[in-house]
Amino acid sequence: MTGIACRSCGSRHLELVLSLGETPLANALLTEQQLTQPEARFPLDLAFCPECALVQITETVPPEQLFSHYLYFTSFAETMLRHAEQLAKRVIETRGLGRDSLVIELASNDGYLLQFYQQAGVPVLGIEPAANIAEAARKRGINTLTKFFGTEVAEELHREGTLADVVHANNVLAHVSDLNGFVAGIAKVLKPDGVAIIEVPHVKPMVESLEFDTIYHEHLCYFSLIALQALFSRHGLTVVDVERLPIHGGSLQLHVGGSGAPSDAVCKLLEEEIAAGLDRVEFYAEFGSRVRELKGELRGLLADLKKDDARLAGYGASAKGSTLLNYCGIGRETLDFVVDRSTVKQGLYTPGTHLPILAPEVVQERRPDYLLLLAWNLTDEILEQQHAHRERGGRFIVPVPAPKVI
Ligand SMILES: [Zn+2]
């Protein structure tokens, strides 16, 4: 037990299921000058709450520290934009939204989603805490408040009669340290028949596919429907529908409202989660021991390759990669460098492990024998892009869910 209060129900009986050690912030890439300075490290421990079934990390890094390092990449991937456009179109149709409606998005970013409502003539309000990003949205004509959403902002909106037919919260709930304040705020700004559409990564595929490298300090919570239901019902909200989405390794899209009964899909997924054991600590404790085994296997594989004088590099200076390298203790003694397509990252160094980040073209010049895939979610794309590496006999190492050479 950790003695720390659960982020959802407040219980102090959290069970530690996996410790990834003290790691630097996954997105805190370093400049050359910073390599000689001490790096801030924080415990990265995953815990399960037996009271409400919420999986969470125990440490909350202050947002100022977490986001001061944040590199902001403007353009959203094409697939994300298509997903946003289809979502807006479907919601406008099914909810019959028009000029008298209001759609609010929490953590609205640069207006990537709200723009599609606005184009259809539906009034919108974005709420975005990052000033530079909120400004980018306003420049595109998207009405945006620069604020952290919570009960205070919700009460202000409520007082002035700004109530929403639809509230969107995409991939923000896992980042919120005051979960109850955030959800209470949603309940406050919804019209009586309004709906909140919330997307969160699902903990079930993370555990089943051993995607432990999606754990980092920015992700405070890892949700099951069981845990979400407990959280929402505490604030008078009901999960009325759920859909599984393939994005981010497996996500849930929830429809949450102040009234209505859970759909068949909700009941079915709850049954499935309970049958799989997502409400019990054993499910997560086993995940913890499988992750520890994976670390041993991966280290063993890399050590064998190094013994045969193989030259190794990494592909993808991602946050995932940071967790994987730091937890497994893979650094300069094993990898010569890491490549990444993002020009913003090139020239910097990976947190904790201090590997230089170079352009993908370097693979052709330096010709490593193996590339460790640190962005396994993009495996197909990377294999395609690096066909020259494969043609000359270069191989890839896929670390998750079990280390293998392809
Ligand atoms: Zn709890």
PDB file of N, CA and C in Angstrom, residues 266-303:
ATOM      1  N   VAL A 266     -22.621  -0.622 -23.278  1.00  0.00           N
ATOM      2  CA  VAL A 266     -22.056  -0.330 -21.956  1.00  0.00           C
ATOM      3  C   VAL A 266     -22.111  -1.579 -21.080  1.00  0.00           C
ATOM      4  N   CYS A 267     -23.296  -2.219 -21.053  1.00  0.00           N
ATOM      5  CA  CYS A 267     -23.462  -3.410 -20.206  1.00  0.00           C
ATOM      6  C   CYS A 267     -22.511  -4.517 -20.645  1.00  0.00           C
ATOM      7  N   LYS A 268     -22.364  -4.670 -21.966  1.00  0.00           N
ATOM      8  CA  LYS A 268     -21.516  -5.738 -22.499  1.00  0.00           C
ATOM      9  C   LYS A 268     -20.044  -5.516 -22.141  1.00  0.00           C
ATOM     10  N   LEU A 269     -19.587  -4.286 -22.287  1.00  0.00           N
ATOM     11  CA  LEU A 269     -18.174  -4.016 -21.989  1.00  0.00           C
ATOM     12  C   LEU A 269     -17.898  -4.166 -20.489  1.00  0.00           C
ATOM     13  N   LEU A 270     -18.869  -3.740 -19.663  1.00  0.00           N
ATOM     14  CA  LEU A 270     -18.695  -3.916 -18.211  1.00  0.00           C
ATOM     15  C   LEU A 270     -18.554  -5.394 -17.871  1.00  0.00           C
ATOM     16  N   GLU A 271     -19.422  -6.210 -18.471  1.00  0.00           N
ATOM     17  CA  GLU A 271     -19.350  -7.661 -18.216  1.00  0.00           C
ATOM     18  C   GLU A 271     -18.006  -8.214 -18.647  1.00  0.00           C
ATOM     19  N   GLU A 272     -17.560  -7.758 -19.820  1.00  0.00           N
ATOM     20  CA  GLU A 272     -16.288  -8.246 -20.358  1.00  0.00           C
ATOM     21  C   GLU A 272     -15.123  -7.859 -19.440  1.00  0.00           C
ATOM     22  N   GLU A 273     -15.158  -6.633 -18.940  1.00  0.00           N
ATOM     23  CA  GLU A 273     -14.078  -6.171 -18.056  1.00  0.00           C
ATOM     24  C   GLU A 273     -14.064  -6.966 -16.747  1.00  0.00           C
ATOM     25  N   ILE A 274     -15.272  -7.221 -16.223  1.00  0.00           N
ATOM     26  CA  ILE A 274     -15.344  -7.962 -14.959  1.00  0.00           C
ATOM     27  C   ILE A 274     -14.873  -9.400 -15.170  1.00  0.00           C
ATOM     28  N   ALA A 275     -15.267  -9.999 -16.304  1.00  0.00           N
ATOM     29  CA  ALA A 275     -14.844 -11.372 -16.599  1.00  0.00           C
ATOM     30  C   ALA A 275     -13.316 -11.436 -16.739  1.00  0.00           C
ATOM     31  N   ALA A 276     -12.710 -10.382 -17.291  1.00  0.00           N
ATOM     32  CA  ALA A 276     -11.249 -10.379 -17.478  1.00  0.00           C
ATOM     33  C   ALA A 276     -10.516 -10.035 -16.181  1.00  0.00           C
ATOM     34  N   GLY A 277     -11.232  -9.521 -15.183  1.00  0.00           N
ATOM     35  CA  GLY A 277     -10.610  -9.224 -13.885  1.00  0.00           C
ATOM     36  C   GLY A 277     -10.137  -7.799 -13.714  1.00  0.00           C
ATOM     37  N   LEU A 278     -10.651  -6.875 -14.502  1.00  0.00           N
ATOM     38  CA  LEU A 278     -10.176  -5.492 -14.417  1.00  0.00           C
ATOM     39  C   LEU A 278     -10.547  -4.790 -13.109  1.00  0.00           C
ATOM     40  N   ASP A 279     -11.407  -5.411 -12.332  1.00  0.00           N
ATOM     41  CA  ASP A 279     -11.764  -4.830 -11.033  1.00  0.00           C
ATOM     42  C   ASP A 279     -10.947  -5.460  -9.902  1.00  0.00           C
ATOM     43  N   ARG A 280      -9.942  -6.276 -10.258  1.00  0.00           N
ATOM     44  CA  ARG A 280      -9.165  -6.951  -9.212  1.00  0.00           C
ATOM     45  C   ARG A 280      -7.665  -6.675  -9.359  1.00  0.00           C
ATOM     46  N   VAL A 281      -6.991  -6.594  -8.240  1.00  0.00           N
ATOM     47  CA  VAL A 281      -5.573  -6.232  -8.245  1.00  0.00           C
ATOM     48  C   VAL A 281      -4.714  -7.272  -8.969  1.00  0.00           C
ATOM     49  N   GLU A 282      -5.135  -8.532  -8.941  1.00  0.00           N
ATOM     50  CA  GLU A 282      -4.335  -9.606  -9.550  1.00  0.00           C
ATOM     51  C   GLU A 282      -4.069  -9.351 -11.032  1.00  0.00           C
ATOM     52  N   PHE A 283      -5.080  -8.806 -11.717  1.00  0.00           N
ATOM     53  CA  PHE A 283      -4.967  -8.529 -13.155  1.00  0.00           C
ATOM     54  C   PHE A 283      -3.770  -7.605 -13.421  1.00  0.00           C
ATOM     55  N   TYR A 284      -3.621  -6.596 -12.569  1.00  0.00           N
ATOM     56  CA  TYR A 284      -2.573  -5.599 -12.772  1.00  0.00           C
ATOM     57  C   TYR A 284      -1.232  -6.063 -12.197  1.00  0.00           C
ATOM     58  N   ALA A 285      -1.294  -6.843 -11.120  1.00  0.00           N
ATOM     59  CA  ALA A 285      -0.055  -7.364 -10.535  1.00  0.00           C
ATOM     60  C   ALA A 285       0.624  -8.291 -11.537  1.00  0.00           C
ATOM     61  N   GLU A 286      -0.182  -9.065 -12.274  1.00  0.00           N
ATOM     62  CA  GLU A 286       0.378  -9.964 -13.284  1.00  0.00           C
ATOM     63  C   GLU A 286       1.003  -9.150 -14.421  1.00  0.00           C
ATOM     64  N   PHE A 287       0.338  -8.048 -14.770  1.00  0.00           N
ATOM     65  CA  PHE A 287       0.895  -7.121 -15.768  1.00  0.00           C
ATOM     66  C   PHE A 287       2.277  -6.660 -15.308  1.00  0.00           C
ATOM     67  N   GLY A 288       2.374  -6.277 -14.035  1.00  0.00           N
ATOM     68  CA  GLY A 288       3.646  -5.824 -13.473  1.00  0.00           C
ATOM     69  C   GLY A 288       4.728  -6.881 -13.624  1.00  0.00           C
ATOM     70  N   SER A 289       4.404  -8.143 -13.324  1.00  0.00           N
ATOM     71  CA  SER A 289       5.465  -9.150 -13.406  1.00  0.00           C
ATOM     72  C   SER A 289       5.810  -9.468 -14.861  1.00  0.00           C
ATOM     73  N   ARG A 290       4.830  -9.375 -15.774  1.00  0.00           N
ATOM     74  CA  ARG A 290       5.141  -9.602 -17.197  1.00  0.00           C
ATOM     75  C   ARG A 290       6.044  -8.482 -17.737  1.00  0.00           C
ATOM     76  N   VAL A 291       5.829  -7.263 -17.256  1.00  0.00           N
ATOM     77  CA  VAL A 291       6.678  -6.154 -17.699  1.00  0.00           C
ATOM     78  C   VAL A 291       8.118  -6.366 -17.210  1.00  0.00           C
ATOM     79  N   ARG A 292       8.256  -6.817 -15.970  1.00  0.00           N
ATOM     80  CA  ARG A 292       9.607  -7.066 -15.441  1.00  0.00           C
ATOM     81  C   ARG A 292      10.311  -8.162 -16.244  1.00  0.00           C
ATOM     82  N   GLU A 293       9.553  -9.177 -16.642  1.00  0.00           N
ATOM     83  CA  GLU A 293      10.133 -10.239 -17.483  1.00  0.00           C
ATOM     84  C   GLU A 293      10.579  -9.684 -18.827  1.00  0.00           C
ATOM     85  N   LEU A 294       9.723  -8.841 -19.412  1.00  0.00           N
ATOM     86  CA  LEU A 294      10.047  -8.264 -20.721  1.00  0.00           C
ATOM     87  C   LEU A 294      11.362  -7.486 -20.656  1.00  0.00           C
ATOM     88  N   LYS A 295      11.539  -6.754 -19.570  1.00  0.00           N
ATOM     89  CA  LYS A 295      12.778  -5.991 -19.396  1.00  0.00           C
ATOM     90  C   LYS A 295      13.984  -6.930 -19.456  1.00  0.00           C
ATOM     91  N   GLY A 296      13.912  -8.043 -18.749  1.00  0.00           N
ATOM     92  CA  GLY A 296      15.008  -9.014 -18.742  1.00  0.00           C
ATOM     93  C   GLY A 296      15.260  -9.573 -20.140  1.00  0.00           C
ATOM     94  N   GLU A 297      14.170  -9.912 -20.832  1.00  0.00           N
ATOM     95  CA  GLU A 297      14.310 -10.497 -22.178  1.00  0.00           C
ATOM     96  C   GLU A 297      14.939  -9.505 -23.151  1.00  0.00           C
ATOM     97  N   LEU A 298      14.459  -8.264 -23.099  1.00  0.00           N
ATOM     98  CA  LEU A 298      14.965  -7.261 -24.035  1.00  0.00           C
ATOM     99  C   LEU A 298      16.440  -6.973 -23.767  1.00  0.00           C
ATOM    100  N   ARG A 299      16.786  -6.826 -22.502  1.00  0.00           N
ATOM    101  CA  ARG A 299      18.190  -6.566 -22.155  1.00  0.00           C
ATOM    102  C   ARG A 299      19.078  -7.730 -22.601  1.00  0.00           C
ATOM    103  N   GLY A 300      18.573  -8.945 -22.416  1.00  0.00           N
ATOM    104  CA  GLY A 300      19.321 -10.146 -22.818  1.00  0.00           C
ATOM    105  C   GLY A 300      19.545 -10.169 -24.320  1.00  0.00           C
ATOM    106  N   LEU A 301      18.488  -9.879 -25.078  1.00  0.00           N
ATOM    107  CA  LEU A 301      18.581  -9.874 -26.542  1.00  0.00           C
ATOM    108  C   LEU A 301      19.612  -8.841 -27.014  1.00  0.00           C
ATOM    109  N   LEU A 302      19.536  -7.645 -26.458  1.00  0.00           N
ATOM    110  CA  LEU A 302      20.457  -6.582 -26.877  1.00  0.00           C
ATOM    111  C   LEU A 302      21.898  -6.930 -26.492  1.00  0.00           C
ATOM    112  N   ALA A 303      22.073  -7.517 -25.309  1.00  0.00           N
ATOM    113  CA  ALA A 303      23.421  -7.888 -24.856  1.00  0.00           C
ATOM    114  C   ALA A 303      24.010  -8.947 -25.789  1.00  0.00           C
TER     115      ALA A 303
END
